[in-house]
Coordinates of C-alpha atoms in Angstrom, one line a residue:
R1 CA 41.2 62.5 -45.2
L2 CA 44.2 63.5 -44.1
R3 CA 44.2 66.7 -45.3
R4 CA 41.6 67.6 -43.0
A5 CA 44.3 67.1 -40.3
S6 CA 46.4 69.2 -41.5
P7 CA 47.8 70.0 -45.3
V8 CA 51.7 68.5 -44.7
I9 CA 51.6 65.5 -45.8
E10 CA 55.1 63.8 -46.4
P11 CA 54.2 60.9 -48.9
L12 CA 56.2 57.6 -48.9
S13 CA 54.3 55.7 -51.0
L14 CA 51.1 54.6 -52.7
A15 CA 49.6 53.6 -48.9
E16 CA 51.9 55.1 -46.4
A17 CA 52.5 58.8 -45.3
F18 CA 53.6 61.2 -43.0
V19 CA 51.7 64.0 -41.6
D20 CA 52.9 66.7 -39.2
L21 CA 49.8 67.7 -36.8
A22 CA 51.8 70.4 -35.4
A23 CA 50.8 72.5 -38.9
G24 CA 46.8 71.0 -38.5
P25 CA 44.0 73.0 -36.6
G26 CA 45.6 71.7 -33.6
R27 CA 42.7 69.4 -31.3
E28 CA 44.5 66.5 -32.4
R29 CA 47.8 67.4 -31.1
S30 CA 47.2 66.1 -27.5
S31 CA 47.4 62.5 -26.9
A32 CA 43.1 61.6 -26.6
G33 CA 43.4 63.3 -30.0
V34 CA 45.9 61.8 -31.4
R35 CA 44.5 58.9 -30.7
A36 CA 40.8 59.1 -31.2
L37 CA 42.2 60.9 -34.9
G38 CA 44.3 57.6 -35.7
E39 CA 41.4 55.6 -34.3
R40 CA 38.8 57.4 -37.0
L41 CA 41.5 57.1 -40.3
R42 CA 41.3 53.2 -39.5
A43 CA 37.2 53.2 -39.1
A44 CA 37.2 55.4 -42.8
I45 CA 40.1 53.6 -44.5
H46 CA 38.0 50.3 -43.5
D47 CA 34.4 52.0 -44.4
R48 CA 35.8 52.7 -48.4
T49 CA 37.6 49.8 -48.9
G50 CA 37.1 47.0 -46.5
L51 CA 41.0 47.4 -46.3
T52 CA 43.0 47.6 -42.6
A53 CA 45.8 50.2 -41.8
S54 CA 48.0 50.7 -39.4
V55 CA 48.4 54.0 -37.4
G56 CA 51.4 55.3 -35.9
A57 CA 52.2 58.3 -33.7
A58 CA 54.8 60.1 -32.0
T59 CA 57.0 62.9 -32.0
S60 CA 59.7 62.6 -34.6
K61 CA 59.3 60.5 -37.9
L62 CA 62.0 58.2 -36.6
L63 CA 58.9 57.1 -33.8
A64 CA 56.4 57.5 -35.9
K65 CA 57.9 54.8 -38.9
I66 CA 58.8 52.6 -35.6
S67 CA 55.4 53.1 -34.5
S68 CA 53.7 51.9 -37.4
E69 CA 55.7 49.3 -38.2
Q70 CA 54.5 47.7 -34.9
A71 CA 51.1 48.4 -34.9
K72 CA 50.8 46.3 -38.6
P73 CA 48.3 45.5 -39.9
D74 CA 45.3 46.4 -37.8
G75 CA 46.5 48.3 -35.1
L76 CA 47.1 51.8 -33.6
V77 CA 50.2 52.9 -31.8
V78 CA 51.5 56.6 -29.9
V79 CA 54.7 56.8 -28.0
E80 CA 53.5 59.4 -25.2
P81 CA 56.4 62.5 -25.4
G82 CA 58.7 61.5 -22.9
T83 CA 58.8 57.5 -23.5
E84 CA 61.0 57.6 -26.8
L85 CA 63.9 56.5 -25.1
A86 CA 61.4 53.1 -23.9
V87 CA 60.3 52.7 -26.4
L88 CA 63.2 52.8 -29.0
H89 CA 66.5 51.5 -27.0
P90 CA 65.4 48.0 -27.0
L91 CA 64.7 47.5 -30.6
P92 CA 67.8 46.0 -32.4
V93 CA 69.7 48.6 -33.8
R94 CA 68.7 47.1 -37.4
A95 CA 65.1 49.4 -36.7
L96 CA 67.1 52.8 -37.4
P97 CA 66.9 54.1 -40.5
G98 CA 70.2 53.9 -42.6
I99 CA 71.8 50.4 -41.0
G100 CA 72.3 47.1 -43.7
P101 CA 73.4 44.2 -42.5
A102 CA 77.3 45.1 -42.7
T103 CA 76.3 48.2 -40.5
A104 CA 74.8 45.9 -38.0
E105 CA 77.2 43.4 -37.9
R106 CA 80.1 46.2 -37.0
L107 CA 78.2 47.1 -34.3
A108 CA 77.7 44.2 -32.6
R109 CA 81.3 44.4 -32.9
L110 CA 81.1 46.1 -30.6
G111 CA 78.4 45.4 -28.1
G112 CA 75.7 47.5 -30.1
R113 CA 73.2 45.3 -30.6
T114 CA 70.3 47.1 -29.8
V115 CA 69.3 50.9 -29.7
G116 CA 70.3 51.2 -26.3
D117 CA 73.4 49.7 -26.7
L118 CA 74.2 51.9 -29.3
A119 CA 73.4 54.6 -27.0
A120 CA 76.1 53.8 -24.7
V121 CA 79.3 53.6 -27.7
T122 CA 80.5 57.1 -27.7
V123 CA 80.1 59.4 -30.9
E124 CA 83.9 58.9 -31.2
E125 CA 83.8 55.3 -31.8
L126 CA 80.3 55.2 -34.1
V127 CA 82.7 58.5 -36.8
N128 CA 86.2 56.0 -35.9
L129 CA 83.8 52.6 -37.3
L130 CA 81.1 54.4 -39.9
G131 CA 82.4 57.6 -41.1
E132 CA 81.8 61.1 -40.0
A133 CA 78.0 62.1 -41.2
H134 CA 76.9 58.0 -40.6
G135 CA 78.5 57.8 -37.2
R136 CA 77.1 61.1 -35.8
S137 CA 73.6 61.0 -37.9
L138 CA 73.3 57.3 -35.8
H139 CA 74.2 58.9 -32.5
R140 CA 71.6 61.2 -32.2
L141 CA 68.9 58.8 -33.9
S142 CA 70.1 56.1 -30.7
Y143 CA 68.6 59.2 -28.2
A144 CA 65.7 59.5 -30.9
Q145 CA 67.1 63.4 -31.8
D146 CA 65.9 63.1 -35.4
D147 CA 64.7 66.6 -36.0
R148 CA 63.5 66.3 -40.1
P149 CA 61.0 67.5 -40.8
V150 CA 58.1 66.7 -43.1
S151 CA 58.8 67.6 -46.7
P152 CA 55.3 67.7 -48.6
E153 CA 57.3 67.9 -51.8
R154 CA 59.2 64.7 -52.9
E155 CA 60.7 63.2 -55.6
T156 CA 60.0 60.3 -57.1
K157 CA 63.1 58.2 -56.8
S158 CA 61.0 54.4 -55.8
V159 CA 57.6 52.4 -56.3
S160 CA 57.3 49.9 -53.7
I161 CA 54.5 47.2 -52.7
E162 CA 54.9 45.3 -49.1
D163 CA 52.6 43.4 -47.3
T164 CA 52.6 42.4 -43.8
F165 CA 50.8 39.5 -42.4
D166 CA 49.2 37.8 -39.9
Q167 CA 51.7 34.9 -38.6
D168 CA 55.3 34.9 -40.4
I169 CA 55.5 33.4 -43.7
T170 CA 58.4 30.6 -44.0
D171 CA 57.3 28.3 -46.5
R172 CA 59.1 28.8 -49.1
G173 CA 57.0 29.0 -52.4
L174 CA 54.1 30.0 -50.8
L175 CA 56.7 33.2 -50.2
V176 CA 57.8 33.0 -53.8
A177 CA 54.4 32.8 -54.9
L178 CA 54.3 36.2 -52.3
V179 CA 57.2 37.7 -54.7
S180 CA 55.5 37.0 -58.1
R181 CA 51.9 38.8 -57.4
M182 CA 54.3 41.6 -55.5
A183 CA 56.1 41.5 -58.7
T184 CA 52.8 42.2 -60.9
R185 CA 51.7 44.8 -58.5
V186 CA 54.8 47.4 -58.4
T187 CA 55.7 47.0 -62.5
A188 CA 51.1 47.8 -62.5
R189 CA 52.2 51.0 -60.9
L190 CA 55.6 52.1 -62.7
R191 CA 53.6 51.7 -65.8
A192 CA 50.5 53.6 -64.3
S193 CA 52.9 56.2 -63.9
G194 CA 54.8 56.1 -66.9
Q195 CA 57.9 54.8 -65.0
S196 CA 60.0 51.6 -65.7
G197 CA 63.0 51.2 -63.0
R198 CA 66.3 49.6 -63.4
T199 CA 67.2 48.5 -59.8
V200 CA 64.9 45.4 -57.7
T201 CA 64.8 45.7 -54.4
L202 CA 63.4 42.5 -51.9
K203 CA 63.0 43.7 -48.2
V204 CA 62.0 41.0 -45.4
R205 CA 60.7 41.7 -42.3
L206 CA 61.4 39.3 -40.2
H207 CA 59.1 38.4 -36.5
D208 CA 61.8 40.4 -34.6
F209 CA 62.3 43.5 -36.9
T210 CA 64.8 43.1 -38.1
T211 CA 65.0 43.8 -41.6
L212 CA 66.8 41.8 -44.5
S213 CA 67.1 43.6 -47.9
R214 CA 68.9 42.4 -51.2
S215 CA 68.8 44.9 -54.8
A216 CA 69.8 44.0 -58.7
T217 CA 70.4 46.5 -60.9
L218 CA 69.5 45.2 -64.4
P219 CA 70.8 46.8 -67.9
G220 CA 68.1 48.9 -68.2
P221 CA 65.0 50.1 -67.2
T222 CA 61.7 48.4 -67.4
D223 CA 58.0 47.5 -66.5
D224 CA 57.6 43.5 -67.0
E225 CA 56.4 41.4 -64.2
R226 CA 58.3 38.8 -65.5
V227 CA 61.6 40.0 -66.0
V228 CA 60.9 42.3 -62.2
G229 CA 59.6 38.9 -61.5
R230 CA 62.3 36.7 -62.2
V231 CA 64.7 38.5 -60.4
A232 CA 62.3 39.2 -57.1
A233 CA 62.7 35.3 -56.7
R234 CA 66.3 34.9 -57.2
L235 CA 67.3 38.0 -54.8
L236 CA 64.2 35.4 -52.7
D237 CA 67.4 32.4 -52.5
E238 CA 69.7 35.1 -51.0
I239 CA 68.2 35.3 -47.6
D240 CA 67.4 32.7 -45.1

């Protein structure tokens, strides 16, 4: 279905991908065309699988990813050209790729709690704090400057499962059960592709889009759901 819109598709996971509409036939390049395409995709997915889908569209991969997150679990968000900063700047700095808990804490000491705050920090200050490459990259991203192309050829480096829920879940017992179920699903995908992995990462997203992640590396690779489930449950214990 996506290839009808464009031949340039970059898969991110089993259920997520970037699509370069500029490389497609052209009829979906207008805002109205993009919205219509997004609704057709969501309807087609629901008709064939019974599952909901979220679609985000924007002028860059950064904003497309953010808008798709805002559209979850069952919606469509289109960032109109010229409105990128109005959408991006109110978000917490963790909405930007490459900002984890430690970096967010360091940025907070400079007053950088939102992306807009970060944009007000000079590139020199960011370079001094985070280094040349990371500092300049975050400065560009804070102004929605993202020229990364959609790359159809991607080496598979990770296998993941991600769920978004209609309501916030805080019950620890339920969270443990969900993590166990996700461990079963992700190891099934590993086995189906003839792969195994050594590092287990657990990601939790809060209501304000703050993302918390924890990782643990095993002595050797595994595709055993019990092993992955135990490690993931232990990582969950580290998150408040």
